[in-house]
PDB file of C-alpha atoms in Angstrom:
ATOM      1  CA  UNK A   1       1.833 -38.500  44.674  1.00  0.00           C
ATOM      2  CA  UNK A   2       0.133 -38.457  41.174  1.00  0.00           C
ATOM      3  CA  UNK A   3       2.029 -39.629  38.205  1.00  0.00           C
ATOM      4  CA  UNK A   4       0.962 -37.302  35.443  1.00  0.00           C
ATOM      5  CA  UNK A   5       2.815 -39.129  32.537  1.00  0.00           C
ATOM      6  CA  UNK A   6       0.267 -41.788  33.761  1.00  0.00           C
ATOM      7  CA  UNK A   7      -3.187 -39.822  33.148  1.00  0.00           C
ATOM      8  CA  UNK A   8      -5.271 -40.136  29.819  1.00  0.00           C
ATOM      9  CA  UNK A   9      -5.763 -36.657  27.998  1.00  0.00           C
ATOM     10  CA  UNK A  10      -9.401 -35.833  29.313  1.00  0.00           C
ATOM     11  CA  UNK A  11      -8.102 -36.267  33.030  1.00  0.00           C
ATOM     12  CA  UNK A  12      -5.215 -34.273  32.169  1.00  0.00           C
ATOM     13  CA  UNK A  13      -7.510 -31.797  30.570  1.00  0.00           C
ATOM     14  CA  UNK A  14     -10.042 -32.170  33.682  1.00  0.00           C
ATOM     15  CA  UNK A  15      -7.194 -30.751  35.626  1.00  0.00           C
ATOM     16  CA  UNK A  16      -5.902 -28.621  33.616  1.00  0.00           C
ATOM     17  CA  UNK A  17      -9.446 -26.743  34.121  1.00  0.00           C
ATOM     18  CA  UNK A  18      -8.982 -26.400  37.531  1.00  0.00           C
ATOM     19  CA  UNK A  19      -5.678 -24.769  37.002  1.00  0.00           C
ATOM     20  CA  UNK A  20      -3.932 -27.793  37.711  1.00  0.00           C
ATOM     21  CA  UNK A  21       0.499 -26.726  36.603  1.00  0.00           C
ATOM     22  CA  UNK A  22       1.643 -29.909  36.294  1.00  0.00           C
ATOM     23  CA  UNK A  23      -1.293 -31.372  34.211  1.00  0.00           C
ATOM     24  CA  UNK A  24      -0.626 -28.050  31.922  1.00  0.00           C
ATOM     25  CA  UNK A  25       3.276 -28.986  32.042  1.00  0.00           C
ATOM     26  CA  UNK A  26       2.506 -32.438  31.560  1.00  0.00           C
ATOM     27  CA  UNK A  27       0.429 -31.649  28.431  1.00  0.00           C
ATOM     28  CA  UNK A  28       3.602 -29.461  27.373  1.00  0.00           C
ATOM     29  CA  UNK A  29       5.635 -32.605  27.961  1.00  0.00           C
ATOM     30  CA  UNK A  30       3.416 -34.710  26.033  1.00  0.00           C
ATOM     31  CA  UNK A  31       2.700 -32.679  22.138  1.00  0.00           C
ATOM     32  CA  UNK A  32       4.821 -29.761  21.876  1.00  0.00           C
ATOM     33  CA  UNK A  33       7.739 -31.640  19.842  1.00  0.00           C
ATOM     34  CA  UNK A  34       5.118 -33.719  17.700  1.00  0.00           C
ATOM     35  CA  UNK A  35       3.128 -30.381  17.347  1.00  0.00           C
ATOM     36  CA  UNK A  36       6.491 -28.647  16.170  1.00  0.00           C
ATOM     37  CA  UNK A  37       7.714 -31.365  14.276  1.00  0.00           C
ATOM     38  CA  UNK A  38       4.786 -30.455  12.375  1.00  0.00           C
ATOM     39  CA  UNK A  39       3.926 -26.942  11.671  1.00  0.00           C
ATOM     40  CA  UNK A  40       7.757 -27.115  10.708  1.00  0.00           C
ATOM     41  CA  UNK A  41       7.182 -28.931   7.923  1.00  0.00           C
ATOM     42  CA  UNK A  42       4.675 -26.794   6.789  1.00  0.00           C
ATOM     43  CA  UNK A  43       6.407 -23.328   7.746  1.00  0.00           C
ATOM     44  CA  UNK A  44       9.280 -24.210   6.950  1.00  0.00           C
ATOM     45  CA  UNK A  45      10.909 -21.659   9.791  1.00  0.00           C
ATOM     46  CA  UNK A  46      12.133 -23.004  13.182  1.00  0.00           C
ATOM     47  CA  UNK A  47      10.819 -19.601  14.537  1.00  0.00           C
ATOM     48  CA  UNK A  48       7.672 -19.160  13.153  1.00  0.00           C
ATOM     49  CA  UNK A  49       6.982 -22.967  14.291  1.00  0.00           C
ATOM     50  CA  UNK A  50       8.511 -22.025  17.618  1.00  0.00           C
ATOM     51  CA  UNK A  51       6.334 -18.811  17.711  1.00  0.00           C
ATOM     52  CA  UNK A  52       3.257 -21.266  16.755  1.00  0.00           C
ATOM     53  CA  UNK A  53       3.807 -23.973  19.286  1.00  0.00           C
ATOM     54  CA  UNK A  54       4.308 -21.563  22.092  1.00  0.00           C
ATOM     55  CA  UNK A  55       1.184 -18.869  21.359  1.00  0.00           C
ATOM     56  CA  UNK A  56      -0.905 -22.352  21.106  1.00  0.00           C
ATOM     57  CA  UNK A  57       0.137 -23.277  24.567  1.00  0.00           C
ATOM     58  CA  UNK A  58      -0.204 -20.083  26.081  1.00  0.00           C
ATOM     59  CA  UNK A  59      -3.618 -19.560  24.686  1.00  0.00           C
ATOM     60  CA  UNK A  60      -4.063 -22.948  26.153  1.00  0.00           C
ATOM     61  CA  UNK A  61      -3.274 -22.034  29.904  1.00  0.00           C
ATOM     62  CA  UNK A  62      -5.217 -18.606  29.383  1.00  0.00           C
ATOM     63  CA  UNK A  63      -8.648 -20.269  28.349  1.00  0.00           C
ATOM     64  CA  UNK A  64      -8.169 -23.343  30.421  1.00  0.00           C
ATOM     65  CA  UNK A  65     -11.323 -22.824  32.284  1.00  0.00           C
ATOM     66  CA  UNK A  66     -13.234 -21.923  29.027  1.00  0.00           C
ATOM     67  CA  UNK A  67     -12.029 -24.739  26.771  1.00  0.00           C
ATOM     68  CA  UNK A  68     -14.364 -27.652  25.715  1.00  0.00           C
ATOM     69  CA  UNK A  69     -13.360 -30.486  23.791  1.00  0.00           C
ATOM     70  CA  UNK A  70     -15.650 -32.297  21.370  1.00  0.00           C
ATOM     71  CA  UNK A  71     -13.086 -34.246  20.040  1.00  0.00           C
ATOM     72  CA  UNK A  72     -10.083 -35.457  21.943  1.00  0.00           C
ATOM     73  CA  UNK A  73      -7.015 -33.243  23.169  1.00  0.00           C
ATOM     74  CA  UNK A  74      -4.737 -34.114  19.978  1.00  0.00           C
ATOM     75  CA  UNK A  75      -7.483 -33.478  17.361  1.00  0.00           C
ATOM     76  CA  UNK A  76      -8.211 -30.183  19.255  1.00  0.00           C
ATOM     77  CA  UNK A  77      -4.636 -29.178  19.343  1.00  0.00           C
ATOM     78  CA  UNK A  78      -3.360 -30.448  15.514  1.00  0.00           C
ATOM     79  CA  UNK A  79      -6.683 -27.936  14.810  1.00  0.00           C
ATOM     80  CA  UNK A  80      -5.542 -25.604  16.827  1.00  0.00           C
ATOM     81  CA  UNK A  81      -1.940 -25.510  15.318  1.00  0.00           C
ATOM     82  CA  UNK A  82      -3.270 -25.517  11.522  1.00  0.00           C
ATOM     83  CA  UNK A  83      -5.392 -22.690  12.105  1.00  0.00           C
ATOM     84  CA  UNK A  84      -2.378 -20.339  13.250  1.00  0.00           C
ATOM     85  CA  UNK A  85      -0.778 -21.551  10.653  1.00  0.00           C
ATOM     86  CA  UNK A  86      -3.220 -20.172   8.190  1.00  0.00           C
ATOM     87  CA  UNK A  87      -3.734 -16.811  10.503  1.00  0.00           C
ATOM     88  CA  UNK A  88       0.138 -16.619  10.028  1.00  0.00           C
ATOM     89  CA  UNK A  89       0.203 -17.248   6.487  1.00  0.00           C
ATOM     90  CA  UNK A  90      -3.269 -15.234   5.692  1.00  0.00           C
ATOM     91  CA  UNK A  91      -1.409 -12.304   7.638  1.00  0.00           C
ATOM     92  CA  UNK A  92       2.177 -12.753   5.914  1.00  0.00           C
ATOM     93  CA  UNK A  93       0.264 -12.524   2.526  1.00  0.00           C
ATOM     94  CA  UNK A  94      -1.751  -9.267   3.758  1.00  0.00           C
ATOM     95  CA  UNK A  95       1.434  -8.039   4.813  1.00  0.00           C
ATOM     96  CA  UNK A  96       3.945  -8.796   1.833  1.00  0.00           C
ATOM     97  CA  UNK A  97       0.757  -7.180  -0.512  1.00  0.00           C
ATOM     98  CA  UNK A  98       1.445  -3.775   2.235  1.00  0.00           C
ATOM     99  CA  UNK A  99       4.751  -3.884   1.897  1.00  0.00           C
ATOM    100  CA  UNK A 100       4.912  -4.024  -2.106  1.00  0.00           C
ATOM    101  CA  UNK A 101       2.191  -1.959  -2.230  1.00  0.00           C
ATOM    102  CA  UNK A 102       4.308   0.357   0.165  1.00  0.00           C
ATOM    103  CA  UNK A 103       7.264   0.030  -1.652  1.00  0.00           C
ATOM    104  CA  UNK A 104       5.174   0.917  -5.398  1.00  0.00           C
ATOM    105  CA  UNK A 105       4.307   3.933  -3.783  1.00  0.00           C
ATOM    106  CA  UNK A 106       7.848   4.863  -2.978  1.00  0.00           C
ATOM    107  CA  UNK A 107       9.392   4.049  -5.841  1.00  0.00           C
ATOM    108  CA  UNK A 108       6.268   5.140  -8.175  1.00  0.00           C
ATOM    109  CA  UNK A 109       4.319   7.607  -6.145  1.00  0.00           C
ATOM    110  CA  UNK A 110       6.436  10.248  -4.708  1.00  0.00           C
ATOM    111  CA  UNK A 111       7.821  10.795  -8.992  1.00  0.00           C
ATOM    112  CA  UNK A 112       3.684  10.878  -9.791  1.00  0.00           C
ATOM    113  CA  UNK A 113       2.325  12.958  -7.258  1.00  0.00           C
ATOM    114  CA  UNK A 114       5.571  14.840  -8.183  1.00  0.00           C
ATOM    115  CA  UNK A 115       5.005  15.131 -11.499  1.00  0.00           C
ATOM    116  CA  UNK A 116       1.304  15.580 -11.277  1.00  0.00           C
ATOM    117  CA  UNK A 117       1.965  18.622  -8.969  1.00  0.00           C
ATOM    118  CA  UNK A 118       4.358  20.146 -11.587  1.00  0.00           C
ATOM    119  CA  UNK A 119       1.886  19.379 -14.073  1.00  0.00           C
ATOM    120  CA  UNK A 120      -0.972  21.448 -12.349  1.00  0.00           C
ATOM    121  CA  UNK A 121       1.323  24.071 -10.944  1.00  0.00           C
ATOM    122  CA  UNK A 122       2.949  24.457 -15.058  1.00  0.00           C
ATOM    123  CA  UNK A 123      -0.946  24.910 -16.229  1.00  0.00           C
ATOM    124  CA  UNK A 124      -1.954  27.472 -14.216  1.00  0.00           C
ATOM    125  CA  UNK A 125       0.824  29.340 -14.878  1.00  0.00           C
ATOM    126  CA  UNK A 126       0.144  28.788 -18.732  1.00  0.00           C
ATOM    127  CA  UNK A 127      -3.555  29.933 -18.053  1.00  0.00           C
ATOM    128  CA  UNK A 128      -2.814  33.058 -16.105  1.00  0.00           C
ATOM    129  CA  UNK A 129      -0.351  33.874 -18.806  1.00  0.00           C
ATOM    130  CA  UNK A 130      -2.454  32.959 -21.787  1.00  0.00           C
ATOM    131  CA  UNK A 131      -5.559  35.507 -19.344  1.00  0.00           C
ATOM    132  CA  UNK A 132      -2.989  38.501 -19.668  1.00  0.00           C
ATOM    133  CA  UNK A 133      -2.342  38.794 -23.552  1.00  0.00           C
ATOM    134  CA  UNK A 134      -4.029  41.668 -25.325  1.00  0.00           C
ATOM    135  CA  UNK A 135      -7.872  40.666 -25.939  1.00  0.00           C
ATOM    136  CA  UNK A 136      -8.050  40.008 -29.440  1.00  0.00           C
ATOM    137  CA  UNK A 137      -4.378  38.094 -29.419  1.00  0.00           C
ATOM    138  CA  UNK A 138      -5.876  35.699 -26.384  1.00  0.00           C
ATOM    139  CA  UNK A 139      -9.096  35.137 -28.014  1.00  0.00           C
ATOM    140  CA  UNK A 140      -7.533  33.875 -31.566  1.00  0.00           C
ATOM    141  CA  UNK A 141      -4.854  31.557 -29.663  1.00  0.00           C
ATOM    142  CA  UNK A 142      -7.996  30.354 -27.916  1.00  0.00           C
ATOM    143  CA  UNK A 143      -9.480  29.092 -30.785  1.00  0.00           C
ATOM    144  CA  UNK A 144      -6.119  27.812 -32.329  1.00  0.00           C
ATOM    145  CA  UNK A 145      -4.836  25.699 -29.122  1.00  0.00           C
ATOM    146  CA  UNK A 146      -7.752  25.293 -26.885  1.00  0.00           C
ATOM    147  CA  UNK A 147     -10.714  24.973 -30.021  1.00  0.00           C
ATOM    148  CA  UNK A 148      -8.128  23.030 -32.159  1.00  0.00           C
ATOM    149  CA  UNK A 149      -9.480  25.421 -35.310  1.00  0.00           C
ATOM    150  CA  UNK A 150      -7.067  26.067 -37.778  1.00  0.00           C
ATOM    151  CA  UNK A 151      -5.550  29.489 -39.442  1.00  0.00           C
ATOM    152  CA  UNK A 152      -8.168  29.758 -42.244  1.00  0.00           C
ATOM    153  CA  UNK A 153     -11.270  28.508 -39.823  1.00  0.00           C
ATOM    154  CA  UNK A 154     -10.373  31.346 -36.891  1.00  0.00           C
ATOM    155  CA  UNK A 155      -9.852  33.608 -39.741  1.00  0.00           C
ATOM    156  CA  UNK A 156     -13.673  32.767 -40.731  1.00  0.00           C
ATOM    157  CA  UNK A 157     -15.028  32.742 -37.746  1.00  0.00           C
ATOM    158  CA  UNK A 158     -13.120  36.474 -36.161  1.00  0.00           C
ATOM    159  CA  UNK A 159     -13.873  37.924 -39.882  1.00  0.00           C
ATOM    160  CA  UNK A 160      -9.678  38.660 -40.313  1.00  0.00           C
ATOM    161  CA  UNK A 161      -7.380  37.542 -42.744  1.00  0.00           C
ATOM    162  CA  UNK A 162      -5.427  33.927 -42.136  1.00  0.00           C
ATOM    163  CA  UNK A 163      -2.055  36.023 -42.257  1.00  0.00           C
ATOM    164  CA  UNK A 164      -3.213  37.840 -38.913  1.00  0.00           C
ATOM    165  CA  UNK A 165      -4.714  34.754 -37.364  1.00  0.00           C
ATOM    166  CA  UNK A 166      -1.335  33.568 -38.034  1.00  0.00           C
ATOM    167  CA  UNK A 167       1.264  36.565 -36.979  1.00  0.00           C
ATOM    168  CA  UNK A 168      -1.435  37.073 -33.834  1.00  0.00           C
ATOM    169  CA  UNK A 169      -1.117  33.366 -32.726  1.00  0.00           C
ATOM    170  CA  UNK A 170       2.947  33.736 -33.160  1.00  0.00           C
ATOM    171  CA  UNK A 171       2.985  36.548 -31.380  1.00  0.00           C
ATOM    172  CA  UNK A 172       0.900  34.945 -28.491  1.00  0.00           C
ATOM    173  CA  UNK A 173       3.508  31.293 -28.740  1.00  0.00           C
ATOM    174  CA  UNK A 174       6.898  34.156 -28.756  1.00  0.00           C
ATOM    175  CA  UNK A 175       4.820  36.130 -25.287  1.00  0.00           C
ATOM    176  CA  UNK A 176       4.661  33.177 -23.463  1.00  0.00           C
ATOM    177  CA  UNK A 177       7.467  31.273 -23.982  1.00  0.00           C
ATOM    178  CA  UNK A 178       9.663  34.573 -23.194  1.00  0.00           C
ATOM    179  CA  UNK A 179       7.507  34.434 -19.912  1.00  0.00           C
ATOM    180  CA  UNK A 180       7.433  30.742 -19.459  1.00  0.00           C
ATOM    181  CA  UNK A 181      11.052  30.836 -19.500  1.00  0.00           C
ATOM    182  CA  UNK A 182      11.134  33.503 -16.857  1.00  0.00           C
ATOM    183  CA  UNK A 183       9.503  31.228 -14.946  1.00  0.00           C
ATOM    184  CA  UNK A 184      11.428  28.261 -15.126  1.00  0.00           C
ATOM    185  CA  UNK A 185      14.410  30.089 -14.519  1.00  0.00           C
ATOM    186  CA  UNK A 186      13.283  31.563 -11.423  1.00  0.00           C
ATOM    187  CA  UNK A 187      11.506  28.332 -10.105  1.00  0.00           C
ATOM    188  CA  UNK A 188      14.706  26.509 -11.057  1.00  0.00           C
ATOM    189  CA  UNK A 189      17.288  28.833  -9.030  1.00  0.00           C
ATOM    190  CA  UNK A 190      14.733  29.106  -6.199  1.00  0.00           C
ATOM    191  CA  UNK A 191      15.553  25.465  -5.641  1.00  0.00           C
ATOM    192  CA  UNK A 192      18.766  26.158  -4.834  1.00  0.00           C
ATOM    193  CA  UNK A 193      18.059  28.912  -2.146  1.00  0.00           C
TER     194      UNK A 193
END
């Protein structure tokens, strides 16, 4: 009967390629508490090194017929350990920048969107409102809020007097905030329904 503890790494790795169990469990045997030992110290999580050690060894006895060495078993495995190390880290990094990002939007995006909803919902109503004052009354509050012009410039321009550009853009302000008001009222109590 062979004594496995006794073979060199390529034999063990020669049989390990012909789906040789014991030369897989003897390769266990052999690295998996120096290879723990050491992405441990750079993890610094018995799971994570535990979930290392044992993905590397089961990825071992699924390509075991595919694997070829150009360097010897150790160097092949130490490699193999410090790149799931950086797939693990690479991946916790992607995934901590999710989850932040995640949580920004939570915190932050619901209130935006929110708001930026309210926002367009409040200006349309403003602009259907502002559509249904009397011609002349819309057209000088126009030119007051919209054109920035002031009192004596509209009053130029429309060929009135600043005193009407001025009653006819109060008039316009004292129509839609009596409306406006209306509708905050109702959209407030409709919240509650």
């Amino acid at each position: 009967m062979a004594i496995y503890s006794e073979f060199s790494d390529a034999e063990l790795m020669l049989l390990l390629s012909g789906s040789d169990g014991l030369a897989f469990a003897e390769i266990y045997q052999r690295y998996t508490g120096a290879l723990f030992i050491h992405a441990y110290r750079i993890l610094g999580d018995e799971e994570e090194a535990k979930d290392v050690i044992q993905e590397l060894f089961a990825v071992l006895w699924i390509k075991r017929n595919t694997i070829v060495l150009r360097t010897s078993l150790s160097s092949y495995l130490y490699s193999s350990v410090k790149n799931r190390i950086l797939d693990l880290i690479a991946h916790k990094k992607v995934e901590d920048r999710y989850v932040r990002s995640l949580g920004r939007f939570i915190d932050e995006g619901e209130y935006v969107t929110d708001q930026q909803v309210r926002e367009k919902e409040l200006s349309e109503l403003i602009e259907r409102e502002v559509a249904l004052l009397p011609p002349r009354m819309r057209e000088v509050f126009e030119l007051s809020r919209r054109d920035n012009l002031s009192y004596k410039e509209i009053a130029e321009e429309l060929n009135i007097s600043d005193k009407t550009v001025k009653k006819q853009v109060n008039s316009a302000l004292s129509i839609l905030r009596q409306k406006l008001d209306i509708a905050f009222l109702c959209a407030f109590f409709l919240r509650f329904l």
